[in-house]
mmCIF file of C-alpha atoms in Angstrom:
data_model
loop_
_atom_site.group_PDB
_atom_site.id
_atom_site.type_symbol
_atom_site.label_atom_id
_atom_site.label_comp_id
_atom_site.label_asym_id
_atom_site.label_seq_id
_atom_site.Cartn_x
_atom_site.Cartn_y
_atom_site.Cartn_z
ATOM 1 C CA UNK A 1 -49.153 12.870 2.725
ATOM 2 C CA UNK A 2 -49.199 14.693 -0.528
ATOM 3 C CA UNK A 3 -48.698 11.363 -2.820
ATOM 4 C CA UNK A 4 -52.285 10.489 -1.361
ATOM 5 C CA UNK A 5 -54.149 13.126 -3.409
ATOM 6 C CA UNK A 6 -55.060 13.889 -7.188
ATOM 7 C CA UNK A 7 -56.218 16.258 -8.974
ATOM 8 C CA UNK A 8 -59.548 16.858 -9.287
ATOM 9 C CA UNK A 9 -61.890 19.213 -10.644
ATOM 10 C CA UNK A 10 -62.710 23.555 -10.175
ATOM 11 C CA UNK A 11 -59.703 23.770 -8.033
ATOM 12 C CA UNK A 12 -60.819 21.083 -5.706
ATOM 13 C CA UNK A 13 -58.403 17.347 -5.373
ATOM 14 C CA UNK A 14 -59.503 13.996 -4.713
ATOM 15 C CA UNK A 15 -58.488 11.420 -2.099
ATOM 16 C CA UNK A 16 -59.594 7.589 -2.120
ATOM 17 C CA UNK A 17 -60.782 6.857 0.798
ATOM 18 C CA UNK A 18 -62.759 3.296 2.766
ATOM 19 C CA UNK A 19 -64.355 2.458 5.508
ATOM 20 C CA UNK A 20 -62.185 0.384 7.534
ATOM 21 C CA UNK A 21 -58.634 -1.397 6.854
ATOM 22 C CA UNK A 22 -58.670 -4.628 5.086
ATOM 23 C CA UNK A 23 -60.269 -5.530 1.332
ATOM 24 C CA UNK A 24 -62.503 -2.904 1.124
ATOM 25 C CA UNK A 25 -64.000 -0.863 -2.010
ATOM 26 C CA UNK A 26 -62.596 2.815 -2.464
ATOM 27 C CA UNK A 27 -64.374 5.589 -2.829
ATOM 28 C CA UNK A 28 -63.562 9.095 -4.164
ATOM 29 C CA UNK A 29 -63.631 12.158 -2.219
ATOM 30 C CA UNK A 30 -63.469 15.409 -3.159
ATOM 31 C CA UNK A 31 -61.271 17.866 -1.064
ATOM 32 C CA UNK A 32 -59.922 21.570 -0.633
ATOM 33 C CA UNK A 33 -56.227 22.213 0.171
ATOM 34 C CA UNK A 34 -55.594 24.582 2.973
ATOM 35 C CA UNK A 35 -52.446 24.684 2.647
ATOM 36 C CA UNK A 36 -49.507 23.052 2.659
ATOM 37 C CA UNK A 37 -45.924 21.820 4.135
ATOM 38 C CA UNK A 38 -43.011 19.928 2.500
ATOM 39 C CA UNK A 39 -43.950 16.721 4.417
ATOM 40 C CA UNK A 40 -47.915 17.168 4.667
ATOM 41 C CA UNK A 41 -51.158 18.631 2.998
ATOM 42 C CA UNK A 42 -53.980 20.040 5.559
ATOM 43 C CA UNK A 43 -57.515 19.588 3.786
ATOM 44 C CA UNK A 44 -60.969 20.839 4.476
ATOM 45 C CA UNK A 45 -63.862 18.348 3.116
ATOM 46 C CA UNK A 46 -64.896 14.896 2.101
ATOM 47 C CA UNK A 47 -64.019 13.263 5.209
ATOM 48 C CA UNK A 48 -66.221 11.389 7.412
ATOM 49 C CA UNK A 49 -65.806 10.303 10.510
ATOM 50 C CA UNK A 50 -64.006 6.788 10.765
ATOM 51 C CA UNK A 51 -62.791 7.197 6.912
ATOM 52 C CA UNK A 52 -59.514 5.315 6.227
ATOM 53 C CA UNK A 53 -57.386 7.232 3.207
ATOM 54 C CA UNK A 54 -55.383 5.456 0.904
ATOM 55 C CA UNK A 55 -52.026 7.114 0.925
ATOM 56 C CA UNK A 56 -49.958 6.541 -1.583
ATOM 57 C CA UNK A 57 -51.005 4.685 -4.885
ATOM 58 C CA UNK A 58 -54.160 6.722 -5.726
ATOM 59 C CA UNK A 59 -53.366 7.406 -9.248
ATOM 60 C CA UNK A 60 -53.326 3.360 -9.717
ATOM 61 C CA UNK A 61 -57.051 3.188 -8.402
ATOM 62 C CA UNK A 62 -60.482 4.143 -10.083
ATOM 63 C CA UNK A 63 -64.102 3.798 -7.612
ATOM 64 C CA UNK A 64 -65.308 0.907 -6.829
ATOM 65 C CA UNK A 65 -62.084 -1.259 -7.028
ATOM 66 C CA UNK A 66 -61.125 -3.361 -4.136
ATOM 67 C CA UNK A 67 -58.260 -3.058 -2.175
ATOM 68 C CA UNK A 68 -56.281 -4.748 0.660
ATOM 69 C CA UNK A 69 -54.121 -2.843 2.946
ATOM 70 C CA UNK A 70 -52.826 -1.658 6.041
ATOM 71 C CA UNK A 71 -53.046 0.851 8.763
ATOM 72 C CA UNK A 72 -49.968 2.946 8.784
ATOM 73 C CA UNK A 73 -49.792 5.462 11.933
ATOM 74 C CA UNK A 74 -48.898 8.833 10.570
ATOM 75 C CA UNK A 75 -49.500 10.512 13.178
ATOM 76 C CA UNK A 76 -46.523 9.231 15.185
ATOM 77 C CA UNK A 77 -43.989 10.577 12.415
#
């Protein structure tokens, strides 16, 4: 979802991202937009395998700070 990205730096935009749901540390990650729809962003790097993304709320967050949350399929929307 496009709320789950900020901007970053040289053109690039940066998505929180941990390792598995529950209270977990974020981490930034730095991606490049593809391109885009009016529901969804496609992205090219940053990602690992196994990476859970923080969707919406990013802008509230800074590295390092823990969060709880939830798994929310997307990809049945």
């Amino acid at each position: 979802p496009k709320q789950a990205l900020t901007s970053g730096i040289r053109g690039l935009w940066t998505l929180f991202v941990v390792s598995e749901p529950g209270q977990q540390a974020v981490r930034s990650k730095s991606v490049e937009v593809l391109y885009s729809r009016e529901d969804a962003i496609f992205i090219r790097g940053g990602l690992s395998q196994g990476d859970w993304f923080v969707a919406s709320g990013g802008h509230k967050l800074v590295p390092g700070q823990l969060v709880s949350g939830q798994v929310d399929d997307l990809v049945n929307r």
